[in-house]
mmCIF file of C-alpha atoms in Angstrom:
data_model
loop_
_atom_site.group_PDB
_atom_site.id
_atom_site.type_symbol
_atom_site.label_atom_id
_atom_site.label_comp_id
_atom_site.label_asym_id
_atom_site.label_seq_id
_atom_site.Cartn_x
_atom_site.Cartn_y
_atom_site.Cartn_z
ATOM 1 C CA MET A 1 -14.037 21.600 10.335
ATOM 2 C CA ARG A 2 -16.642 23.445 8.292
ATOM 3 C CA PHE A 3 -19.390 21.459 10.020
ATOM 4 C CA GLN A 4 -17.993 22.489 13.411
ATOM 5 C CA ILE A 5 -17.996 26.157 12.368
ATOM 6 C CA VAL A 6 -21.634 25.928 11.289
ATOM 7 C CA LEU A 7 -22.504 24.287 14.616
ATOM 8 C CA PHE A 8 -20.700 27.085 16.474
ATOM 9 C CA PHE A 9 -22.581 29.817 14.615
ATOM 10 C CA HIS A 10 -25.814 27.898 15.209
ATOM 11 C CA LEU A 11 -25.167 27.914 18.952
ATOM 12 C CA LEU A 12 -24.502 31.646 18.805
ATOM 13 C CA LEU A 13 -27.649 32.495 16.865
ATOM 14 C CA LEU A 14 -30.040 29.811 18.138
ATOM 15 C CA SER A 15 -32.148 32.142 20.271
ATOM 16 C CA ALA A 16 -32.043 35.179 17.964
ATOM 17 C CA SER A 17 -35.569 34.622 16.691
ATOM 18 C CA THR A 18 -37.093 33.885 20.109
ATOM 19 C CA VAL A 19 -35.591 36.232 22.666
ATOM 20 C CA SER A 20 -37.392 39.430 21.589
ATOM 21 C CA LEU A 21 -39.234 41.230 18.848
ATOM 22 C CA SER A 22 -36.690 44.020 18.564
ATOM 23 C CA VAL A 23 -33.037 44.609 19.233
ATOM 24 C CA GLN A 24 -31.448 47.939 20.131
ATOM 25 C CA PHE A 25 -27.767 48.549 19.359
ATOM 26 C CA GLN A 26 -26.509 51.647 21.127
ATOM 27 C CA ASN A 27 -23.154 53.078 22.147
ATOM 28 C CA ASN A 28 -21.676 50.793 19.510
ATOM 29 C CA SER A 29 -22.996 47.924 21.627
ATOM 30 C CA VAL A 30 -24.832 44.751 20.721
ATOM 31 C CA ASN A 31 -25.838 42.069 23.170
ATOM 32 C CA PRO A 32 -25.488 38.867 21.160
ATOM 33 C CA PRO A 33 -27.998 36.058 21.596
ATOM 34 C CA SER A 34 -27.303 33.971 24.669
ATOM 35 C CA PHE A 35 -26.272 30.350 24.363
ATOM 36 C CA SER A 36 -29.632 28.826 25.195
ATOM 37 C CA VAL A 37 -31.343 25.542 24.457
ATOM 38 C CA GLY A 38 -34.464 23.997 25.862
ATOM 39 C CA LYS A 39 -38.113 23.201 25.320
ATOM 40 C CA ALA A 40 -40.742 25.871 24.911
ATOM 41 C CA ARG A 41 -42.111 27.490 28.103
ATOM 42 C CA LYS A 42 -39.250 26.119 30.188
ATOM 43 C CA THR A 43 -36.291 28.017 31.586
ATOM 44 C CA ALA A 44 -33.403 27.256 29.245
ATOM 45 C CA SER A 45 -29.916 26.496 30.464
ATOM 46 C CA ARG A 46 -27.226 28.769 29.134
ATOM 47 C CA LEU A 47 -24.142 27.390 27.433
ATOM 48 C CA SER A 48 -20.765 28.989 27.998
ATOM 49 C CA SER A 49 -18.633 30.543 25.309
ATOM 50 C CA PRO A 50 -17.507 27.542 23.233
ATOM 51 C CA LEU A 51 -14.104 25.995 22.601
ATOM 52 C CA ILE A 52 -13.477 24.371 19.206
ATOM 53 C CA GLY A 53 -11.252 21.393 19.961
ATOM 54 C CA TYR A 54 -8.324 20.070 17.976
ATOM 55 C CA ASP A 55 -10.423 16.937 17.447
ATOM 56 C CA GLY A 56 -13.101 18.938 15.615
ATOM 57 C CA ARG A 57 -15.636 18.822 18.445
ATOM 58 C CA VAL A 58 -17.180 21.839 20.174
ATOM 59 C CA TYR A 59 -16.881 22.077 23.969
ATOM 60 C CA ALA A 60 -19.096 24.193 26.232
ATOM 61 C CA CYS A 61 -20.243 24.009 29.824
ATOM 62 C CA SER A 62 -23.644 24.641 31.358
ATOM 63 C CA GLU A 63 -24.536 24.657 35.039
ATOM 64 C CA THR A 64 -22.530 21.741 36.516
ATOM 65 C CA ASN A 65 -21.632 19.873 33.318
ATOM 66 C CA LEU A 66 -19.133 20.088 30.474
ATOM 67 C CA PHE A 67 -20.468 18.960 27.089
ATOM 68 C CA ALA A 68 -18.678 17.785 23.942
ATOM 69 C CA PHE A 69 -20.756 18.290 20.783
ATOM 70 C CA GLU A 70 -20.318 16.447 17.516
ATOM 71 C CA SER A 71 -20.503 18.311 14.189
ATOM 72 C CA ASN A 72 -24.180 17.363 13.780
ATOM 73 C CA GLY A 73 -25.080 18.899 17.163
ATOM 74 C CA SER A 74 -25.401 15.641 19.096
ATOM 75 C CA VAL A 75 -23.768 15.324 22.515
ATOM 76 C CA PHE A 76 -20.687 13.093 22.339
ATOM 77 C CA TRP A 77 -20.104 13.017 26.077
ATOM 78 C CA THR A 78 -20.996 14.837 29.302
ATOM 79 C CA VAL A 79 -18.678 15.257 32.291
ATOM 80 C CA PRO A 80 -20.190 16.239 35.679
ATOM 81 C CA LEU A 81 -18.130 18.997 37.310
ATOM 82 C CA ASN A 82 -19.788 19.029 40.766
ATOM 83 C CA HIS A 83 -19.454 22.821 40.631
ATOM 84 C CA THR A 84 -21.318 25.494 38.659
ATOM 85 C CA CYS A 85 -19.215 26.612 35.709
ATOM 86 C CA ASN A 86 -18.591 30.222 34.709
ATOM 87 C CA VAL A 87 -20.446 30.591 31.402
ATOM 88 C CA GLY A 88 -18.707 33.903 30.709
ATOM 89 C CA LEU A 89 -15.314 32.231 30.241
ATOM 90 C CA ALA A 90 -14.703 29.689 27.492
ATOM 91 C CA PRO A 91 -12.868 26.453 28.319
ATOM 92 C CA THR A 92 -9.255 26.348 27.171
ATOM 93 C CA HIS A 93 -6.994 23.677 25.663
ATOM 94 C CA GLY A 94 -4.530 21.834 27.855
ATOM 95 C CA GLU A 95 -1.900 19.191 27.271
ATOM 96 C CA ARG A 96 -2.774 15.780 25.756
ATOM 97 C CA GLY A 97 -6.407 16.637 25.145
ATOM 98 C CA LYS A 98 -7.094 17.988 28.623
ATOM 99 C CA ILE A 99 -9.453 20.927 29.068
ATOM 100 C CA TYR A 100 -9.369 23.639 31.737
ATOM 101 C CA LEU A 101 -12.381 25.715 32.784
ATOM 102 C CA VAL A 102 -13.544 27.977 35.603
ATOM 103 C CA ALA A 103 -16.276 26.777 37.964
ATOM 104 C CA GLU A 104 -17.219 28.939 40.970
ATOM 105 C CA ASP A 105 -13.942 29.811 42.759
ATOM 106 C CA LYS A 106 -12.021 26.951 41.176
ATOM 107 C CA VAL A 107 -10.259 25.888 37.994
ATOM 108 C CA ILE A 108 -11.324 22.392 36.909
ATOM 109 C CA GLN A 109 -9.091 20.102 34.845
ATOM 110 C CA VAL A 110 -11.055 17.684 32.633
ATOM 111 C CA ASN A 111 -9.325 14.641 31.168
ATOM 112 C CA PRO A 112 -11.617 13.071 28.513
ATOM 113 C CA SER A 113 -9.414 9.969 28.332
ATOM 114 C CA ASN A 114 -10.625 9.042 31.830
ATOM 115 C CA ILE A 115 -14.273 8.911 30.758
ATOM 116 C CA GLY A 116 -15.570 5.383 31.221
ATOM 117 C CA THR A 117 -12.681 4.373 33.507
ATOM 118 C CA ASN A 118 -12.325 4.146 37.278
ATOM 119 C CA GLU A 119 -10.385 7.429 37.342
ATOM 120 C CA SER A 120 -12.122 10.776 37.740
ATOM 121 C CA ALA A 121 -12.553 12.766 34.515
ATOM 122 C CA ALA A 122 -12.812 16.105 36.388
ATOM 123 C CA GLU A 123 -10.427 17.244 39.125
ATOM 124 C CA ILE A 124 -9.831 20.539 40.909
ATOM 125 C CA PHE A 125 -6.646 22.109 39.556
ATOM 126 C CA PHE A 126 -6.835 25.403 41.485
ATOM 127 C CA GLY A 127 -9.024 26.459 44.382
ATOM 128 C CA PRO A 128 -9.262 26.738 48.158
ATOM 129 C CA GLU A 129 -8.955 23.666 50.322
ATOM 130 C CA PRO A 130 -11.771 22.931 52.811
ATOM 131 C CA GLY A 131 -11.609 25.533 55.565
ATOM 132 C CA GLN A 132 -9.387 27.904 53.581
ATOM 133 C CA GLU A 133 -10.379 31.459 52.736
ATOM 134 C CA VAL A 134 -12.300 31.700 49.462
ATOM 135 C CA PRO A 135 -10.257 33.654 46.874
ATOM 136 C CA ASN A 136 -11.659 36.509 44.832
ATOM 137 C CA GLU A 137 -13.439 35.934 41.532
ATOM 138 C CA ILE A 138 -11.470 34.211 38.769
ATOM 139 C CA ILE A 139 -11.811 36.511 35.730
ATOM 140 C CA GLY A 140 -9.262 35.027 33.314
ATOM 141 C CA LEU A 141 -7.807 31.659 32.318
ATOM 142 C CA SER A 142 -5.219 30.635 29.752
ATOM 143 C CA ALA A 143 -2.846 27.725 29.148
ATOM 144 C CA SER A 144 0.504 27.746 27.342
ATOM 145 C CA MET A 145 1.919 24.457 26.182
ATOM 146 C CA SER A 146 5.198 26.098 25.085
ATOM 147 C CA SER A 147 5.907 27.089 28.698
ATOM 148 C CA LEU A 148 3.889 24.178 30.184
ATOM 149 C CA SER A 149 1.948 26.641 32.324
ATOM 150 C CA VAL A 150 -1.614 27.537 33.271
ATOM 151 C CA PHE A 151 -2.278 31.236 33.947
ATOM 152 C CA ILE A 152 -5.104 32.248 36.296
ATOM 153 C CA ASN A 153 -6.214 35.857 36.766
ATOM 154 C CA VAL A 154 -7.880 36.459 40.150
ATOM 155 C CA LYS A 155 -9.677 39.768 40.556
ATOM 156 C CA HIS A 156 -7.880 42.244 42.852
ATOM 157 C CA ARG A 157 -5.144 39.671 43.569
ATOM 158 C CA GLY A 158 -3.170 39.292 40.344
ATOM 159 C CA LEU A 159 -1.903 36.718 37.882
ATOM 160 C CA PHE A 160 -0.919 33.232 39.081
ATOM 161 C CA ALA A 161 1.279 30.973 36.933
ATOM 162 C CA TYR A 162 1.056 27.248 37.675
ATOM 163 C CA GLY A 163 2.955 24.336 36.184
ATOM 164 C CA LEU A 164 0.948 21.494 34.698
ATOM 165 C CA ASP A 165 1.699 19.559 37.893
ATOM 166 C CA GLY A 166 -0.327 22.116 39.859
ATOM 167 C CA GLN A 167 2.690 23.741 41.519
ATOM 168 C CA LEU A 168 2.759 27.539 41.778
ATOM 169 C CA ARG A 169 5.620 29.040 39.743
ATOM 170 C CA TRP A 170 5.149 32.763 40.209
ATOM 171 C CA THR A 171 2.627 35.542 40.781
ATOM 172 C CA ALA A 172 2.421 39.091 39.440
ATOM 173 C CA GLY A 173 0.295 42.124 40.211
ATOM 174 C CA PRO A 174 -0.458 45.096 37.950
ATOM 175 C CA VAL A 175 2.107 47.273 39.740
ATOM 176 C CA LEU A 176 5.837 46.586 39.842
ATOM 177 C CA HIS A 177 7.900 48.563 42.366
ATOM 178 C CA GLN A 178 11.508 48.891 41.276
ATOM 179 C CA PHE A 179 14.343 51.322 42.048
ATOM 180 C CA GLY A 180 12.088 53.712 43.952
ATOM 181 C CA TYR A 181 9.317 54.051 41.351
ATOM 182 C CA HIS A 182 6.471 51.913 40.089
ATOM 183 C CA GLN A 183 5.378 50.591 36.723
ATOM 184 C CA GLY A 184 1.713 50.070 35.852
ATOM 185 C CA CYS A 185 -1.508 51.663 37.129
ATOM 186 C CA LYS A 186 0.055 55.104 37.030
ATOM 187 C CA GLN A 187 -3.306 56.879 37.433
ATOM 188 C CA ASN A 188 -4.849 54.704 40.161
ATOM 189 C CA VAL A 189 -2.613 52.313 42.062
ATOM 190 C CA ARG A 190 -5.089 51.524 44.835
ATOM 191 C CA ASP A 191 -8.070 50.233 42.811
ATOM 192 C CA CYS A 192 -6.234 48.952 39.721
ATOM 193 C CA TYR A 193 -6.202 45.251 38.810
ATOM 194 C CA PHE A 194 -5.674 42.958 35.833
ATOM 195 C CA THR A 195 -8.811 42.461 33.740
ATOM 196 C CA SER A 196 -7.834 39.958 31.043
ATOM 197 C CA ILE A 197 -5.419 37.383 29.679
ATOM 198 C CA PRO A 198 -3.509 38.582 27.577
ATOM 199 C CA MET A 199 -2.901 41.231 30.160
ATOM 200 C CA SER A 200 -4.564 44.605 30.549
ATOM 201 C CA ASN A 201 -5.738 46.511 33.607
ATOM 202 C CA THR A 202 -8.734 48.581 34.685
ATOM 203 C CA GLU A 203 -6.895 51.814 33.849
ATOM 204 C CA GLY A 204 -6.509 51.069 30.130
ATOM 205 C CA GLU A 205 -2.925 49.809 30.159
ATOM 206 C CA MET A 206 -1.655 46.740 28.297
ATOM 207 C CA TYR A 207 1.223 44.573 29.540
ATOM 208 C CA ALA A 208 3.772 42.217 28.030
ATOM 209 C CA LEU A 209 5.066 39.692 30.567
ATOM 210 C CA SER A 210 7.507 36.844 30.274
ATOM 211 C CA ALA A 211 5.763 33.476 30.476
ATOM 212 C CA ARG A 212 8.542 32.148 32.714
ATOM 213 C CA SER A 213 8.946 35.036 35.166
ATOM 214 C CA PRO A 214 6.816 37.899 36.526
ATOM 215 C CA GLN A 215 8.798 40.609 34.747
ATOM 216 C CA PHE A 216 7.217 43.366 32.652
ATOM 217 C CA LYS A 217 8.729 43.620 29.167
ATOM 218 C CA TRP A 218 6.720 46.722 28.309
ATOM 219 C CA ILE A 219 3.506 48.598 29.162
ATOM 220 C CA GLN A 220 1.429 50.539 26.633
ATOM 221 C CA ASP A 221 -1.166 53.079 27.816
ATOM 222 C CA PHE A 222 -4.429 53.228 25.799
ATOM 223 C CA SER A 223 -6.478 55.143 28.375
ATOM 224 C CA SER A 224 -6.668 58.183 26.067
ATOM 225 C CA LEU A 225 -8.734 56.023 23.678
ATOM 226 C CA ASP A 226 -10.707 53.967 26.208
ATOM 227 C CA LYS A 227 -10.118 51.741 29.209
ATOM 228 C CA VAL A 228 -11.913 48.780 27.610
ATOM 229 C CA PHE A 229 -10.331 47.004 24.641
ATOM 230 C CA THR A 230 -9.717 43.537 23.195
ATOM 231 C CA ILE A 231 -6.234 42.024 22.734
ATOM 232 C CA THR A 232 -5.641 39.590 19.846
ATOM 233 C CA PRO A 233 -2.268 37.828 19.399
ATOM 234 C CA GLY A 234 -0.922 37.803 15.850
ATOM 235 C CA ASN A 235 1.280 35.246 14.119
ATOM 236 C CA ASN A 236 3.654 37.720 12.518
ATOM 237 C CA GLY A 237 5.454 39.491 15.356
ATOM 238 C CA ARG A 238 2.425 41.668 16.004
ATOM 239 C CA VAL A 239 -0.295 41.930 18.620
ATOM 240 C CA TYR A 240 -3.556 43.719 17.904
ATOM 241 C CA VAL A 241 -5.746 45.950 20.070
ATOM 242 C CA THR A 242 -9.397 46.611 19.222
ATOM 243 C CA VAL A 243 -11.128 49.592 20.874
ATOM 244 C CA PRO A 244 -14.882 49.062 20.295
ATOM 245 C CA VAL A 245 -16.152 52.516 21.310
ATOM 246 C CA ARG A 246 -13.656 54.121 18.910
ATOM 247 C CA ALA A 247 -14.230 51.519 16.152
ATOM 248 C CA MET A 248 -10.459 51.261 15.917
ATOM 249 C CA VAL A 249 -7.856 48.519 15.378
ATOM 250 C CA LEU A 250 -4.197 49.061 16.307
ATOM 251 C CA ALA A 251 -1.170 46.895 15.470
ATOM 252 C CA LEU A 252 1.731 46.751 17.941
ATOM 253 C CA ASP A 253 5.217 45.324 17.687
ATOM 254 C CA VAL A 254 5.171 42.416 20.134
ATOM 255 C CA THR A 255 8.818 42.954 21.131
ATOM 256 C CA THR A 256 8.741 46.679 21.898
ATOM 257 C CA GLY A 257 5.051 47.543 22.265
ATOM 258 C CA ASN A 258 5.379 50.333 19.692
ATOM 259 C CA ILE A 259 2.264 51.137 17.639
ATOM 260 C CA LEU A 260 2.885 50.248 13.981
ATOM 261 C CA TRP A 261 -0.451 51.452 12.585
ATOM 262 C CA GLN A 262 -4.034 52.206 13.561
ATOM 263 C CA MET A 263 -7.131 52.026 11.354
ATOM 264 C CA ASN A 264 -10.847 52.656 11.775
ATOM 265 C CA THR A 265 -13.702 50.264 11.025
ATOM 266 C CA GLY A 266 -17.474 50.572 11.001
ATOM 267 C CA PRO A 267 -19.246 50.657 14.390
ATOM 268 C CA LEU A 268 -18.415 47.685 16.598
ATOM 269 C CA SER A 269 -20.266 45.762 19.244
ATOM 270 C CA THR A 270 -18.778 46.051 22.717
ATOM 271 C CA THR A 271 -19.267 42.291 23.095
ATOM 272 C CA GLY A 272 -18.499 39.534 20.631
ATOM 273 C CA CYS A 273 -16.394 41.700 18.331
ATOM 274 C CA ALA A 274 -13.034 39.991 18.749
ATOM 275 C CA PRO A 275 -11.075 39.823 15.454
ATOM 276 C CA VAL A 276 -9.194 36.819 14.064
ATOM 277 C CA VAL A 277 -5.759 36.629 12.429
ATOM 278 C CA ASP A 278 -5.292 34.211 9.514
ATOM 279 C CA SER A 279 -2.170 32.416 8.285
ATOM 280 C CA ASN A 280 -1.458 35.238 5.812
ATOM 281 C CA GLY A 281 -1.228 37.652 8.731
ATOM 282 C CA TRP A 282 -4.476 39.481 7.892
ATOM 283 C CA ILE A 283 -6.691 40.556 10.792
ATOM 284 C CA SER A 284 -10.473 40.517 10.206
ATOM 285 C CA ILE A 285 -13.339 41.898 12.269
ATOM 286 C CA GLY A 286 -17.097 42.180 11.674
ATOM 287 C CA SER A 287 -18.990 45.460 12.038
ATOM 288 C CA LEU A 288 -22.554 46.480 12.788
ATOM 289 C CA ASP A 289 -22.625 48.126 9.351
ATOM 290 C CA GLY A 290 -22.742 44.584 7.906
ATOM 291 C CA HIS A 291 -19.179 44.526 6.543
ATOM 292 C CA LEU A 292 -16.118 42.435 7.316
ATOM 293 C CA TYR A 293 -13.033 44.667 7.656
ATOM 294 C CA SER A 294 -9.729 42.921 6.892
ATOM 295 C CA PHE A 295 -6.319 44.554 7.348
ATOM 296 C CA SER A 296 -2.993 43.331 5.979
ATOM 297 C CA PRO A 297 0.079 43.140 8.260
ATOM 298 C CA THR A 298 0.973 46.647 7.033
ATOM 299 C CA GLY A 299 -2.527 48.083 7.569
ATOM 300 C CA SER A 300 -3.998 47.912 4.026
ATOM 301 C CA LEU A 301 -7.800 47.529 4.112
ATOM 302 C CA LYS A 302 -10.096 45.180 2.187
ATOM 303 C CA LYS A 303 -13.816 45.233 2.925
ATOM 304 C CA PHE A 304 -16.464 42.571 2.253
ATOM 305 C CA PRO A 305 -18.942 43.066 0.746
ATOM 306 C CA ARG A 306 -17.865 46.173 -1.132
ATOM 307 C CA ALA A 307 -21.432 47.436 -1.572
ATOM 308 C CA ALA A 308 -23.367 48.825 1.388
ATOM 309 C CA GLU A 309 -25.400 46.321 3.420
ATOM 310 C CA LEU A 310 -28.375 48.465 4.391
ATOM 311 C CA ASN A 311 -30.136 46.071 6.776
ATOM 312 C CA SER A 312 -27.341 43.694 7.821
ATOM 313 C CA VAL A 313 -25.195 43.533 10.940
ATOM 314 C CA VAL A 314 -22.329 41.279 11.992
ATOM 315 C CA GLN A 315 -23.027 40.342 15.609
ATOM 316 C CA VAL A 316 -20.528 37.539 16.198
ATOM 317 C CA SER A 317 -16.787 37.315 15.686
ATOM 318 C CA PRO A 318 -15.484 35.738 12.464
ATOM 319 C CA LEU A 319 -13.858 32.311 12.699
ATOM 320 C CA LEU A 320 -10.919 30.732 10.892
ATOM 321 C CA ASP A 321 -11.328 27.784 8.550
ATOM 322 C CA CYS A 322 -9.248 24.704 9.410
ATOM 323 C CA SER A 323 -6.788 25.698 6.653
ATOM 324 C CA GLY A 324 -5.957 28.878 8.555
ATOM 325 C CA TYR A 325 -6.415 31.008 5.427
ATOM 326 C CA GLY A 326 -10.206 31.210 5.094
ATOM 327 C CA VAL A 327 -12.547 33.156 7.362
ATOM 328 C CA TYR A 328 -16.194 32.403 8.128
ATOM 329 C CA ILE A 329 -18.496 35.380 8.587
ATOM 330 C CA SER A 330 -22.132 35.436 9.735
ATOM 331 C CA GLN A 331 -24.247 38.394 8.563
ATOM 332 C CA THR A 332 -27.654 38.840 10.171
ATOM 333 C CA GLU A 333 -30.317 40.501 8.029
ATOM 334 C CA MET A 334 -32.647 42.703 10.092
ATOM 335 C CA GLU A 335 -36.139 43.920 9.197
ATOM 336 C CA GLY A 336 -34.806 47.454 9.434
ATOM 337 C CA LYS A 337 -31.752 49.358 10.663
ATOM 338 C CA MET A 338 -30.975 53.005 11.435
ATOM 339 C CA SER A 339 -27.644 54.698 12.121
ATOM 340 C CA HIS A 340 -27.239 57.823 14.251
ATOM 341 C CA ILE A 341 -24.022 59.806 14.729
ATOM 342 C CA ILE A 342 -23.774 61.777 17.963
ATOM 343 C CA GLY A 343 -20.432 63.454 18.512
ATOM 344 C CA GLU A 344 -17.673 60.860 18.062
ATOM 345 C CA TYR A 345 -19.981 57.880 18.496
ATOM 346 C CA THR A 346 -22.273 55.937 16.180
ATOM 347 C CA TYR A 347 -25.543 54.498 17.467
ATOM 348 C CA ILE A 348 -27.308 51.713 15.562
ATOM 349 C CA SER A 349 -30.930 50.672 16.080
ATOM 350 C CA ALA A 350 -32.370 47.587 14.416
ATOM 351 C CA LEU A 351 -35.631 45.654 14.315
ATOM 352 C CA LYS A 352 -35.883 41.899 14.785
ATOM 353 C CA PRO A 353 -33.673 39.568 12.697
ATOM 354 C CA ARG A 354 -34.960 37.864 9.541
ATOM 355 C CA ASN A 355 -32.193 35.395 8.718
ATOM 356 C CA SER A 356 -28.442 34.866 8.696
ATOM 357 C CA VAL A 357 -26.071 34.434 5.777
ATOM 358 C CA PHE A 358 -22.839 32.470 6.239
ATOM 359 C CA THR A 359 -19.896 33.189 3.934
ATOM 360 C CA MET A 360 -16.375 31.803 3.732
ATOM 361 C CA LEU A 361 -13.700 33.943 2.085
ATOM 362 C CA VAL A 362 -9.935 34.509 2.005
ATOM 363 C CA PRO A 363 -9.324 38.095 3.270
ATOM 364 C CA SER A 364 -6.048 38.627 1.385
ATOM 365 C CA THR A 365 -7.741 37.972 -1.996
ATOM 366 C CA VAL A 366 -11.446 38.401 -1.060
ATOM 367 C CA PHE A 367 -11.985 35.063 -2.827
ATOM 368 C CA ILE A 368 -15.381 33.634 -1.839
ATOM 369 C CA TYR A 369 -15.913 29.885 -1.570
#
């Protein structure tokens, strides 16, 4: 698994030394290096956000193909999709080794076990039939093996839950009308829509829905902090919300939606700053100040490294080791870095990167391997 993690970080940082001579980080925002490979002086194809498979391989799509990479970076297999994949959405695990991904206005189901046989390895799972109206953009995809469902978020239309047999089970929109009043999108019903899976909407509200029915369990409003945030499921009865522009992490009770605690971090990137939760229940997130911030289930903070990292930034999200207890972090050393505080926001400017340092540690003990 450690080889796969190194490969993943390599894909993330591959173009860091070639895309530009300087990098500007403003409004707590960093644009991470694109997933690009190719020969010099040729237009490189971009790889999608990757999926680390249960088999230890790394899966990513580019243009009209899905690739499986071995730990040494070689291509294990390639599956033609016949449609251009959405590189902004990572593939997701399905049942029995199957993989789901978004391509154009469709969801493609890839079955690697069919490679080399007479059966097709890639089939359309969701999408319009010939002559049917093209649906809106697919902006979210998730699969749940506990409920044997695939969830598809279509912009301006809502959430669609399908069984693994491709049959529609239910749909849900961001507004529920019940007993003469409505839940969700309380500030803007007309233009409000779901933006992610797990569920949030364009107005800064977060939802808890039953996987088996389109019923809202609770709604929590974070619009007073910001309308853009990241949702990270925990493994300890908690769900976490990260608000990048506020450099803030909040822990919620997954049953009630109540906020249990909220803590601040160093400045965060608005992209690629998703935290991870380890098997001890600690949540860890990298900051542009060069530190890894780790919080216990009760909100206690441990920071790595303890000393200030003057010219380092953490541009990509940390990753879990295969044990579930260790966390990999990638720190990028820059030629120079400056921090500016304007009002409630921190702006970071940095020169071109020099190198990257990879570290594996256990957040609960800060033990370094």
